[in-house]
GROMACS .gro file of N, CA and C in nm:
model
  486
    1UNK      N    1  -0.259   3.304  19.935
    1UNK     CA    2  -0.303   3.432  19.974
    1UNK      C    3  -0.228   3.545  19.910
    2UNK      N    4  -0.127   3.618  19.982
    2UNK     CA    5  -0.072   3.756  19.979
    2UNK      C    6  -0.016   3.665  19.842
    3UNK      N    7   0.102   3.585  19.727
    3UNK     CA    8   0.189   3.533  19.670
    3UNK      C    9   0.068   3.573  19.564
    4UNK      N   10  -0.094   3.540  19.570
    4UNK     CA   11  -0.149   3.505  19.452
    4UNK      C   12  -0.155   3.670  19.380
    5UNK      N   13  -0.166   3.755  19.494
    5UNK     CA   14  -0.225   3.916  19.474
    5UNK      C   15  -0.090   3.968  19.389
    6UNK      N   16   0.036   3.938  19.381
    6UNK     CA   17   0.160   3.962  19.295
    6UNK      C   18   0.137   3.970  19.204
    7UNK      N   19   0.017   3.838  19.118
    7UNK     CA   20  -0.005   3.827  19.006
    7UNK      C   21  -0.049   3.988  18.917
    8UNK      N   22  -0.113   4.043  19.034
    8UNK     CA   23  -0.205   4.180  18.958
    8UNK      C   24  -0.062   4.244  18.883
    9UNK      N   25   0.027   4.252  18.929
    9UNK     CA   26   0.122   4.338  18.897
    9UNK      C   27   0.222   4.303  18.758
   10UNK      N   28   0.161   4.186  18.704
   10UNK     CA   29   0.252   4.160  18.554
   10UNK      C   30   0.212   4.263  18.512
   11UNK      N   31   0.094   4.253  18.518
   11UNK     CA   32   0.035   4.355  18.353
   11UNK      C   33   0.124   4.523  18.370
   12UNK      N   34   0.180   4.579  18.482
   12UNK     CA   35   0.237   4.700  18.443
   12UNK      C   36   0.378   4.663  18.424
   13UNK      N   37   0.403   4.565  18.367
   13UNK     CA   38   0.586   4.601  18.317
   13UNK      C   39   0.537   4.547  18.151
   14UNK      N   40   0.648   4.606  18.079
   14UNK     CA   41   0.645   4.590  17.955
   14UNK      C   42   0.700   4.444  17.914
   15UNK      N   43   0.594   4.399  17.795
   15UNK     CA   44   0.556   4.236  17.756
   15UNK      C   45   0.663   4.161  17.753
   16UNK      N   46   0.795   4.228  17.712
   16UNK     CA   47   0.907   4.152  17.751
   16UNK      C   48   1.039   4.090  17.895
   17UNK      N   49   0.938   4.195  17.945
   17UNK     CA   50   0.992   4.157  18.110
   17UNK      C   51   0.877   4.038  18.185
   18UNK      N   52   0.763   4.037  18.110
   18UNK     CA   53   0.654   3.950  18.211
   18UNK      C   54   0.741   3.837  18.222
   19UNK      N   55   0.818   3.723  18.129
   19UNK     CA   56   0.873   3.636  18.124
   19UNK      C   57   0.971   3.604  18.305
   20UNK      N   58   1.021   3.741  18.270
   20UNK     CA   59   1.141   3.667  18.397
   20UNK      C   60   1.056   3.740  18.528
   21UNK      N   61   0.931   3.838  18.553
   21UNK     CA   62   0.908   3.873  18.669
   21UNK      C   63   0.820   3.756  18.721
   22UNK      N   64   0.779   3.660  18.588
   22UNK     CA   65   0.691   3.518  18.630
   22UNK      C   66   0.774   3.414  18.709
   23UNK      N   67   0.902   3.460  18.683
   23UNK     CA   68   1.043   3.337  18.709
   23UNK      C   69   1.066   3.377  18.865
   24UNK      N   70   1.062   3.534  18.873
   24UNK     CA   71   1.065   3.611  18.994
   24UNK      C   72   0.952   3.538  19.104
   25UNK      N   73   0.861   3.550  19.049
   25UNK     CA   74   0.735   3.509  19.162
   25UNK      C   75   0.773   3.376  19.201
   26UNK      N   76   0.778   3.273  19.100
   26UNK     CA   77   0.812   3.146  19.109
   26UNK      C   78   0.921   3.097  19.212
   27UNK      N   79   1.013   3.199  19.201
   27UNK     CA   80   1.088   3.198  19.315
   27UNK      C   81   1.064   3.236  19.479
   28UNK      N   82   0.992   3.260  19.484
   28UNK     CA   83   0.895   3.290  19.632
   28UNK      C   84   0.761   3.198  19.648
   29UNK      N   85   0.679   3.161  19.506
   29UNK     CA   86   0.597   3.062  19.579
   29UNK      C   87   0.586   2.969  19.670
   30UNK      N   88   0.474   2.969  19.754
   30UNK     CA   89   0.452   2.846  19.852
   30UNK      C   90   0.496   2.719  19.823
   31UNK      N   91   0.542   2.653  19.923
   31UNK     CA   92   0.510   2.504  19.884
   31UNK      C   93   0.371   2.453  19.871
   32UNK      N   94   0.284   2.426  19.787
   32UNK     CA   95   0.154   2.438  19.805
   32UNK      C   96   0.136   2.364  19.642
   33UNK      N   97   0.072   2.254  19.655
   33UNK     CA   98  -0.004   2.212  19.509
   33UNK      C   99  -0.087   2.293  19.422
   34UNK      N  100  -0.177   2.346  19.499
   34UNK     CA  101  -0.246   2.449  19.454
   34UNK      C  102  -0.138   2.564  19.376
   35UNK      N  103  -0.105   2.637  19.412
   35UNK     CA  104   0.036   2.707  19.412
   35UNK      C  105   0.065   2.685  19.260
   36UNK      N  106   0.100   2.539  19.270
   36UNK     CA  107   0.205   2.530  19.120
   36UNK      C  108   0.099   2.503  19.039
   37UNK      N  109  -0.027   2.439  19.066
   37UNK     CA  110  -0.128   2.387  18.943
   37UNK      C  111  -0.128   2.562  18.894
   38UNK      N  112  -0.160   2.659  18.972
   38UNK     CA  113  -0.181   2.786  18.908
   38UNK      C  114  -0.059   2.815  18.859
   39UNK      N  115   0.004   2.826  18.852
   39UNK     CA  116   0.148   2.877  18.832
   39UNK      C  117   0.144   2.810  18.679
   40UNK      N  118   0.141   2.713  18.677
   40UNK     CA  119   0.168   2.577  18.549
   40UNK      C  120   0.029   2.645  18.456
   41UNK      N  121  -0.106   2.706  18.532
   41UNK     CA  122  -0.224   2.727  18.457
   41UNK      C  123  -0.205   2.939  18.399
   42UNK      N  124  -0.169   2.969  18.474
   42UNK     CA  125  -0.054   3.116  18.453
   42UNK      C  126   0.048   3.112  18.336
   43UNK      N  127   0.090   2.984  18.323
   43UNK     CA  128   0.226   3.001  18.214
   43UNK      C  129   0.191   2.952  18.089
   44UNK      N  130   0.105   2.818  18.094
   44UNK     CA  131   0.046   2.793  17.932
   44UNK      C  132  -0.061   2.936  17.894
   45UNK      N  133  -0.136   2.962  18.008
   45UNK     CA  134  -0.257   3.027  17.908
   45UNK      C  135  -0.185   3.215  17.944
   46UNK      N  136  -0.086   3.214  18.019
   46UNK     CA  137  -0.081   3.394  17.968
   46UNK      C  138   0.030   3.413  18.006
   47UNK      N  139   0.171   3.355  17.978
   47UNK     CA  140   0.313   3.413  17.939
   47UNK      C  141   0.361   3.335  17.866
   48UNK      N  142   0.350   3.217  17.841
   48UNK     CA  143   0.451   3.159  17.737
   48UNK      C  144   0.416   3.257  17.608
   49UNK      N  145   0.513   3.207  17.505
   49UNK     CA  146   0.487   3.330  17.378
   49UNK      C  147   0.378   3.251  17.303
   50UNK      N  148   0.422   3.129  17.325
   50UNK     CA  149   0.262   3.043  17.212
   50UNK      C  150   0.098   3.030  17.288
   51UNK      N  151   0.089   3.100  17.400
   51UNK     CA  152  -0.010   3.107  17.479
   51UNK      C  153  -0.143   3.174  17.432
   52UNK      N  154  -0.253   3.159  17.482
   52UNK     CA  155  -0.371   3.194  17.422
   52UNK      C  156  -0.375   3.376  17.407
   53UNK      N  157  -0.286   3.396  17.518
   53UNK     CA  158  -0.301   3.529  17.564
   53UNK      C  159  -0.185   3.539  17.623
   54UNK      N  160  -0.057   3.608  17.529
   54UNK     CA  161   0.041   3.655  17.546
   54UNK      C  162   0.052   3.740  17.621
   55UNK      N  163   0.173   3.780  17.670
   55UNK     CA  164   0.190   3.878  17.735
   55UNK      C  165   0.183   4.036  17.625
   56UNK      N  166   0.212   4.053  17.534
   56UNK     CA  167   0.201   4.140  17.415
   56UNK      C  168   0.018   4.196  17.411
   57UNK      N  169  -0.081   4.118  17.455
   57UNK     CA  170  -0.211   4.151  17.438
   57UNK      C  171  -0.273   4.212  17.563
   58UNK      N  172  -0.162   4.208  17.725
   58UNK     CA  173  -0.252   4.233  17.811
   58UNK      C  174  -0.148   4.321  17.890
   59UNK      N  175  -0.025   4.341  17.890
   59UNK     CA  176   0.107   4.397  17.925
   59UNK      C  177   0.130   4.513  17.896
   60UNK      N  178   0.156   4.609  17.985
   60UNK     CA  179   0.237   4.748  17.906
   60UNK      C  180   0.259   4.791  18.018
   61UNK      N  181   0.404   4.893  18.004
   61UNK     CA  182   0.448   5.000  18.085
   61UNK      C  183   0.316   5.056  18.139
   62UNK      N  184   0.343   5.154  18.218
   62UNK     CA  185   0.255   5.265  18.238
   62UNK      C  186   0.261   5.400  18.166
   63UNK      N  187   0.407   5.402  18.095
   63UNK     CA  188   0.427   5.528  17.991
   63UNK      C  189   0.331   5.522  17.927
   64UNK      N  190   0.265   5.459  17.880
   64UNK     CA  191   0.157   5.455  17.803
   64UNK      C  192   0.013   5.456  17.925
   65UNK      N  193  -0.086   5.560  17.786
   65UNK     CA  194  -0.158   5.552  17.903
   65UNK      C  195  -0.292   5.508  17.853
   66UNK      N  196  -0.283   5.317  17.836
   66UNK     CA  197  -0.416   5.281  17.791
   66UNK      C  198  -0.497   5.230  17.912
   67UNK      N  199  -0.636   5.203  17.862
   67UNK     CA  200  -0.698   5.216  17.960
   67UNK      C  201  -0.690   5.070  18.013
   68UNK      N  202  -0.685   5.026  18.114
   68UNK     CA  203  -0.648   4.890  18.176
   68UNK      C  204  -0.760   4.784  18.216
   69UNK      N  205  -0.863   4.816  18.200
   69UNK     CA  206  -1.011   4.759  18.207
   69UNK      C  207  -1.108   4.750  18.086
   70UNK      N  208  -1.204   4.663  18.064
   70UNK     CA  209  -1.332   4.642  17.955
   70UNK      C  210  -1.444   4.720  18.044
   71UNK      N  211  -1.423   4.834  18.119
   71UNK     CA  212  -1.517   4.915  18.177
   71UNK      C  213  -1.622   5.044  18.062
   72UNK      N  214  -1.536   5.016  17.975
   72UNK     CA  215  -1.600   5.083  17.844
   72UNK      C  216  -1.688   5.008  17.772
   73UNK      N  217  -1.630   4.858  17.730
   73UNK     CA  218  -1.720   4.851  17.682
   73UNK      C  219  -1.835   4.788  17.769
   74UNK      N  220  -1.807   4.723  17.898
   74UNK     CA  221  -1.907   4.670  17.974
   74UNK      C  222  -2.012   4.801  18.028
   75UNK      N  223  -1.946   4.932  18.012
   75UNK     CA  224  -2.044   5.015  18.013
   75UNK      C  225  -2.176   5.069  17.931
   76UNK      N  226  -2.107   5.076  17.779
   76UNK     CA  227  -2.209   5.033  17.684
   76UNK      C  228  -2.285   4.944  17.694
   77UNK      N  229  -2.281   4.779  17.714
   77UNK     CA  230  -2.389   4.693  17.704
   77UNK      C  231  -2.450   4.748  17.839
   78UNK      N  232  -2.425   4.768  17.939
   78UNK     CA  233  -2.522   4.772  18.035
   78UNK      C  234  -2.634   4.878  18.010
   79UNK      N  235  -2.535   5.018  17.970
   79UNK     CA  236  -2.649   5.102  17.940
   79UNK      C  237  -2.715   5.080  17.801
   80UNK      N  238  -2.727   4.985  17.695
   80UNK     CA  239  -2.770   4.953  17.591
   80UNK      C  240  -2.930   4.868  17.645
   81UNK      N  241  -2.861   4.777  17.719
   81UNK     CA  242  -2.958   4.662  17.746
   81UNK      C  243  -3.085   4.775  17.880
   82UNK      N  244  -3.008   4.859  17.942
   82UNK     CA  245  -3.094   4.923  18.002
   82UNK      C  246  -3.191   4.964  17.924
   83UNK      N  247  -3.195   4.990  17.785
   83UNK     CA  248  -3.345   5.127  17.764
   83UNK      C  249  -3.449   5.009  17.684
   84UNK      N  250  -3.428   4.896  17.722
   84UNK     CA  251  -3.503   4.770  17.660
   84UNK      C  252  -3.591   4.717  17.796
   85UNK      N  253  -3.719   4.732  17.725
   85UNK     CA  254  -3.808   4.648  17.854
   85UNK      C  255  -3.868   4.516  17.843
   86UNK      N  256  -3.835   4.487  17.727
   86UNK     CA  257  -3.874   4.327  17.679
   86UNK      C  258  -3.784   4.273  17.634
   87UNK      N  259  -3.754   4.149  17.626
   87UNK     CA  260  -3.637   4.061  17.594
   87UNK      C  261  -3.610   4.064  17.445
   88UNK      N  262  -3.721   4.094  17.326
   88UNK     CA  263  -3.733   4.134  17.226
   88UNK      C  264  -3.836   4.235  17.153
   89UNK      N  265  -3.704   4.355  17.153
   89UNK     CA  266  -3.817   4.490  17.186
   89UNK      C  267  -3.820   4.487  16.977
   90UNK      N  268  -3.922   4.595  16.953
   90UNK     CA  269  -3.985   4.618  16.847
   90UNK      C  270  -3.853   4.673  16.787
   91UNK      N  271  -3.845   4.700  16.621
   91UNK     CA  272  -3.712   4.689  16.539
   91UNK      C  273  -3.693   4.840  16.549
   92UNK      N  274  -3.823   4.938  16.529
   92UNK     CA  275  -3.805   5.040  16.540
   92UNK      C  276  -3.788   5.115  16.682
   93UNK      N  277  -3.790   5.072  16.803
   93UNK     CA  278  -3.730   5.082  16.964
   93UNK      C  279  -3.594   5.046  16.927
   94UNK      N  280  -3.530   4.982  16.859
   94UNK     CA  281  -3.390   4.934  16.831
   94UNK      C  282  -3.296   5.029  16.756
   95UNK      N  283  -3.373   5.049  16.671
   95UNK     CA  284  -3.303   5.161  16.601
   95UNK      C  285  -3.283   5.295  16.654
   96UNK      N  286  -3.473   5.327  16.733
   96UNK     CA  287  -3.412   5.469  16.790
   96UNK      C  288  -3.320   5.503  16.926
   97UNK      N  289  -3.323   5.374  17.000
   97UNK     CA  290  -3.200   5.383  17.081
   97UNK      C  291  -3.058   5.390  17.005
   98UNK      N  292  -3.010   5.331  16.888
   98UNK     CA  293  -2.926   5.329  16.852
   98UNK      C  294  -2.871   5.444  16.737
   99UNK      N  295  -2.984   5.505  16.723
   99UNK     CA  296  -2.975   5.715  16.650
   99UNK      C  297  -2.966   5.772  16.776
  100UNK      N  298  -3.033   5.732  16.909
  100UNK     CA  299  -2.966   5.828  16.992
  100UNK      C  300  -2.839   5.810  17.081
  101UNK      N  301  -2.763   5.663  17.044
  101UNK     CA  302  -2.627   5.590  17.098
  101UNK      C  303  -2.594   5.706  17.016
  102UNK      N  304  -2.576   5.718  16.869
  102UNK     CA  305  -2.505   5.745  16.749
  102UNK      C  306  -2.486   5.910  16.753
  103UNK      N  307  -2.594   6.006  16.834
  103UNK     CA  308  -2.592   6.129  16.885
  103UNK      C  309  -2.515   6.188  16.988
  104UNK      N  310  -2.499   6.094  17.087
  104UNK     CA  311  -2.437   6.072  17.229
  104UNK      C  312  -2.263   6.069  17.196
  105UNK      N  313  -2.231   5.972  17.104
  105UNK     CA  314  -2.103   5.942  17.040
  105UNK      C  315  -2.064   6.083  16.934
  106UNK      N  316  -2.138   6.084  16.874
  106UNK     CA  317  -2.063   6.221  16.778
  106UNK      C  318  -2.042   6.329  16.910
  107UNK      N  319  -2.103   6.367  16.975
  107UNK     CA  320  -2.111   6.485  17.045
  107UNK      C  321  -1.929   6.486  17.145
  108UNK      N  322  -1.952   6.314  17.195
  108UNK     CA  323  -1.832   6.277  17.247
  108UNK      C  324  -1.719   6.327  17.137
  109UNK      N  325  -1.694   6.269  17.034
  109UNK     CA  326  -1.623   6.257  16.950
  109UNK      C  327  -1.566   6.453  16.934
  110UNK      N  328  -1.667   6.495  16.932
  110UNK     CA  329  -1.650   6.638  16.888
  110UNK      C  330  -1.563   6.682  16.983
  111UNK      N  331  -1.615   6.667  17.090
  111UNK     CA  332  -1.567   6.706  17.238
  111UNK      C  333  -1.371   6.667  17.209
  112UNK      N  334  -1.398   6.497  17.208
  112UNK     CA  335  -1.233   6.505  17.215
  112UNK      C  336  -1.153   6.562  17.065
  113UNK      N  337  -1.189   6.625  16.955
  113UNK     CA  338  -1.148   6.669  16.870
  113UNK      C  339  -1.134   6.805  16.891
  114UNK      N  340  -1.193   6.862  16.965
  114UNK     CA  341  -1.130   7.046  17.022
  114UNK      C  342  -1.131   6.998  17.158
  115UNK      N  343  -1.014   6.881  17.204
  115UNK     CA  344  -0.938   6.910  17.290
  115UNK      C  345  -1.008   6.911  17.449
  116UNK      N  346  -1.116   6.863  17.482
  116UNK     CA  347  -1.178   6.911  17.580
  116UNK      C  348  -1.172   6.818  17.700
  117UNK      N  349  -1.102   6.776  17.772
  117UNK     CA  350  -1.034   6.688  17.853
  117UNK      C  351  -1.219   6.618  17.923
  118UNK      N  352  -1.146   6.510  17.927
  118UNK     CA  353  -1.274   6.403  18.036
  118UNK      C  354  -1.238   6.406  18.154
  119UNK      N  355  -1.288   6.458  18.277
  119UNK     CA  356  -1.331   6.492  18.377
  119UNK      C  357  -1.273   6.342  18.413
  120UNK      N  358  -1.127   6.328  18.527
  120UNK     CA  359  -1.136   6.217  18.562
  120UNK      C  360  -1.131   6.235  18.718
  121UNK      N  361  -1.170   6.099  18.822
  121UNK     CA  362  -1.227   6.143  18.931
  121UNK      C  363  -1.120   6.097  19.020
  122UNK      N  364  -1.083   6.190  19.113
  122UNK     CA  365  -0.958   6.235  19.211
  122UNK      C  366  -0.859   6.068  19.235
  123UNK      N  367  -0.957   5.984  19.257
  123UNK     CA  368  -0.931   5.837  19.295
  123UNK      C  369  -0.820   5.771  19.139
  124UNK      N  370  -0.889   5.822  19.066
  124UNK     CA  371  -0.801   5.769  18.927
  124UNK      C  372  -0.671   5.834  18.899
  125UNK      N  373  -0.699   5.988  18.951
  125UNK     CA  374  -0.562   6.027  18.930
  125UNK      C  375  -0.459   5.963  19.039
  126UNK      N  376  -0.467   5.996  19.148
  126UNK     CA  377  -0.426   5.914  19.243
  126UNK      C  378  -0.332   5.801  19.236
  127UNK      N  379  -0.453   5.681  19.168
  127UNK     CA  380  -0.391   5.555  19.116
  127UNK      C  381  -0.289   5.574  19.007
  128UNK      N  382  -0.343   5.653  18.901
  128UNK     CA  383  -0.256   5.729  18.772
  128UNK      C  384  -0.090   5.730  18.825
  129UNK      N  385  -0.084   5.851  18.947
  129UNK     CA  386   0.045   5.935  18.977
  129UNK      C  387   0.090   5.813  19.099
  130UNK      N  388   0.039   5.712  19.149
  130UNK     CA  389   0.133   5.611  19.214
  130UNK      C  390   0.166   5.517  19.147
  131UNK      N  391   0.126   5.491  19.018
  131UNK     CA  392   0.187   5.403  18.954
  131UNK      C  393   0.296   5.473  18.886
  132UNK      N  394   0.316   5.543  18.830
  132UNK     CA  395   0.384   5.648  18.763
  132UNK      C  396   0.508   5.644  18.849
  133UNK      N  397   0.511   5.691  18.990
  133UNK     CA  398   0.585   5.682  19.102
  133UNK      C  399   0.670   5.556  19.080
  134UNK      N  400   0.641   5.472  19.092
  134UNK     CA  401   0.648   5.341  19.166
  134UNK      C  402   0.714   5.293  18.983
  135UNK      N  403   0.701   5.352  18.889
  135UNK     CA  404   0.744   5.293  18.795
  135UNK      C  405   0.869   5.422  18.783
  136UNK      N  406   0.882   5.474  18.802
  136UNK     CA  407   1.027   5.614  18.784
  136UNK      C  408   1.112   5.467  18.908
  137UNK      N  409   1.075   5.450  19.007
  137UNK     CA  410   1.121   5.409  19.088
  137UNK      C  411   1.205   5.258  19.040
  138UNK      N  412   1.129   5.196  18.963
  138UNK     CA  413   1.157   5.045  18.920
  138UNK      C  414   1.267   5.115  18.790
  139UNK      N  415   1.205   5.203  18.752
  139UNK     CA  416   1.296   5.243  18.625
  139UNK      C  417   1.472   5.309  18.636
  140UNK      N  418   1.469   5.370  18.766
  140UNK     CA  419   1.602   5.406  18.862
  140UNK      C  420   1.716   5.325  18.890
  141UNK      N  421   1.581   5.231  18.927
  141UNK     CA  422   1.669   5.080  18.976
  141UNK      C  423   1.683   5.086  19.137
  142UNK      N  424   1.569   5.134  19.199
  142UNK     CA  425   1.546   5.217  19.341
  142UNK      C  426   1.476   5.110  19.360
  143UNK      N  427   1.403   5.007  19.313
  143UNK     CA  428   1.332   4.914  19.346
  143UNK      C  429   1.344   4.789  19.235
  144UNK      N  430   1.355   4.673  19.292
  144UNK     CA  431   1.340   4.562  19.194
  144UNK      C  432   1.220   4.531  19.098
  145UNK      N  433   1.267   4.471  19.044
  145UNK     CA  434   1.127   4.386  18.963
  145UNK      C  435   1.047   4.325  19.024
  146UNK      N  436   1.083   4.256  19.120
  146UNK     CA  437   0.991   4.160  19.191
  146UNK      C  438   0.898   4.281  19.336
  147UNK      N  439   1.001   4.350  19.366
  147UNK     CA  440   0.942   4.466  19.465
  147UNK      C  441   0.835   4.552  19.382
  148UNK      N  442   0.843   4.572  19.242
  148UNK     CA  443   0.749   4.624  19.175
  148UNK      C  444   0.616   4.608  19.136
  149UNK      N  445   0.659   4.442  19.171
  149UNK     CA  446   0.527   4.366  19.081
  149UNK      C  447   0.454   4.387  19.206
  150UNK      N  448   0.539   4.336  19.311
  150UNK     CA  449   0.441   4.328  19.479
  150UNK      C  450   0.389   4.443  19.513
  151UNK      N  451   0.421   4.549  19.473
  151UNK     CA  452   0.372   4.668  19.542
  151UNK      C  453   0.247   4.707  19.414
  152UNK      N  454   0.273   4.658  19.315
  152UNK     CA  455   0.169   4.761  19.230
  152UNK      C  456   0.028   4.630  19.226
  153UNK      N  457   0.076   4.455  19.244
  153UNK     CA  458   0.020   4.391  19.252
  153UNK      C  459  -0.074   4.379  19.407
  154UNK      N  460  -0.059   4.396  19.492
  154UNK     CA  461  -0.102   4.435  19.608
  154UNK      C  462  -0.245   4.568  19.621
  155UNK      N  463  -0.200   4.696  19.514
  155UNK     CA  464  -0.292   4.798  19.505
  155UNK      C  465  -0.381   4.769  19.407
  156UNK      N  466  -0.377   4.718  19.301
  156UNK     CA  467  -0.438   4.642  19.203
  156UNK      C  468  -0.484   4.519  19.202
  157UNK      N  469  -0.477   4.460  19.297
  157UNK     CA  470  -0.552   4.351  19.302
  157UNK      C  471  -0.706   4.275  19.316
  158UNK      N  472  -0.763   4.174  19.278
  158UNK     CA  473  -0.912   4.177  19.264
  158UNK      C  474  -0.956   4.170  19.379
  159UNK      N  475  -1.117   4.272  19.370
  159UNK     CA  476  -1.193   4.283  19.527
  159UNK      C  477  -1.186   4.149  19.567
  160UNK      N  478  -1.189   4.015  19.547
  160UNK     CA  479  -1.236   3.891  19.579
  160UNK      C  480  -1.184   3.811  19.541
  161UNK      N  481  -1.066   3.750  19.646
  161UNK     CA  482  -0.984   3.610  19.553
  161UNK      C  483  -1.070   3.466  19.612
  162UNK      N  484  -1.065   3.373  19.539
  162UNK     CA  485  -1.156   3.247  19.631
  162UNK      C  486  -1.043   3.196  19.667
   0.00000   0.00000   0.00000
């Protein structure tokens, strides 16, 4: 339960700390089979360094401020596949959705080239300025590593664990 939701919280320390905050958790896991099969399925496929998915590809501070989700691009295909009403629409329906993707994008583009900030919504900043918090805090030394991971892993964690 609560041990698995910790996990959310690798991804905000930087790629060279994931190593020992994994060692951290490990040290509090359940006695539980389940437990270690994940733990053992956690360390080949996303912290060892020869892993499919390093910590270097999914890891970062919060000083940085990339975006932490595929909500971009899962936003594109959805609204792509939206303006299609047949499973294989005509070549020229293809194209002119994709002169007016290509209209939509420059206009964006323009926008962030004179500077014109994206409207973000109260809930994001929110999340933004408590992680921020909570990382001045880990960065002080006002809070541990392992208190870090739990607290930011806890607010970040997925709607639905099975």
């Amino acid at each position: 339960g609560l041990w698995l939701k910790f996990f959310f919280g690798l991804s905000f320390l930087p790629p060279a700390e994931v190593g020992d905050a994994f060692t951290e958790l490990l040290s509090i896991m359940p006695a539980d089979n389940e437990c270690v099969q994940f733990a053992d399925y956690v360390l080949d496929t996303y912290i060892d360094e020869n892993s499919e998915f390093p910590p270097n590809l999914w890891a970062s501070s919060p000083i940085f401020d990339h975006p932490r989700t595929t909500n971009g691009p899962e936003s594109f295909h959805s609204h792509f596949n939206k303006q299609f009403y047949t499973p294989h629409p005509h070549v020229h329906q293809v194209i002119a959705v994709l002169l007016e993707i290509q209209t939509e994008n420059r206009i964006k583009i323009n926008s962030i080239s004179k500077n014109i900030p994206n409207a973000q919504r109260k809930e994001t900043i929110k999340k933004k300025e408590f992680v921020q918090e909570t990382w001045n805090k880990y960065e002080r030394g006002n809070i541990s590593q392992l208190e870090y991971i739990k607290c930011l892993g806890l607010k970040y964690q997925a709607n639905k664990l099975l």
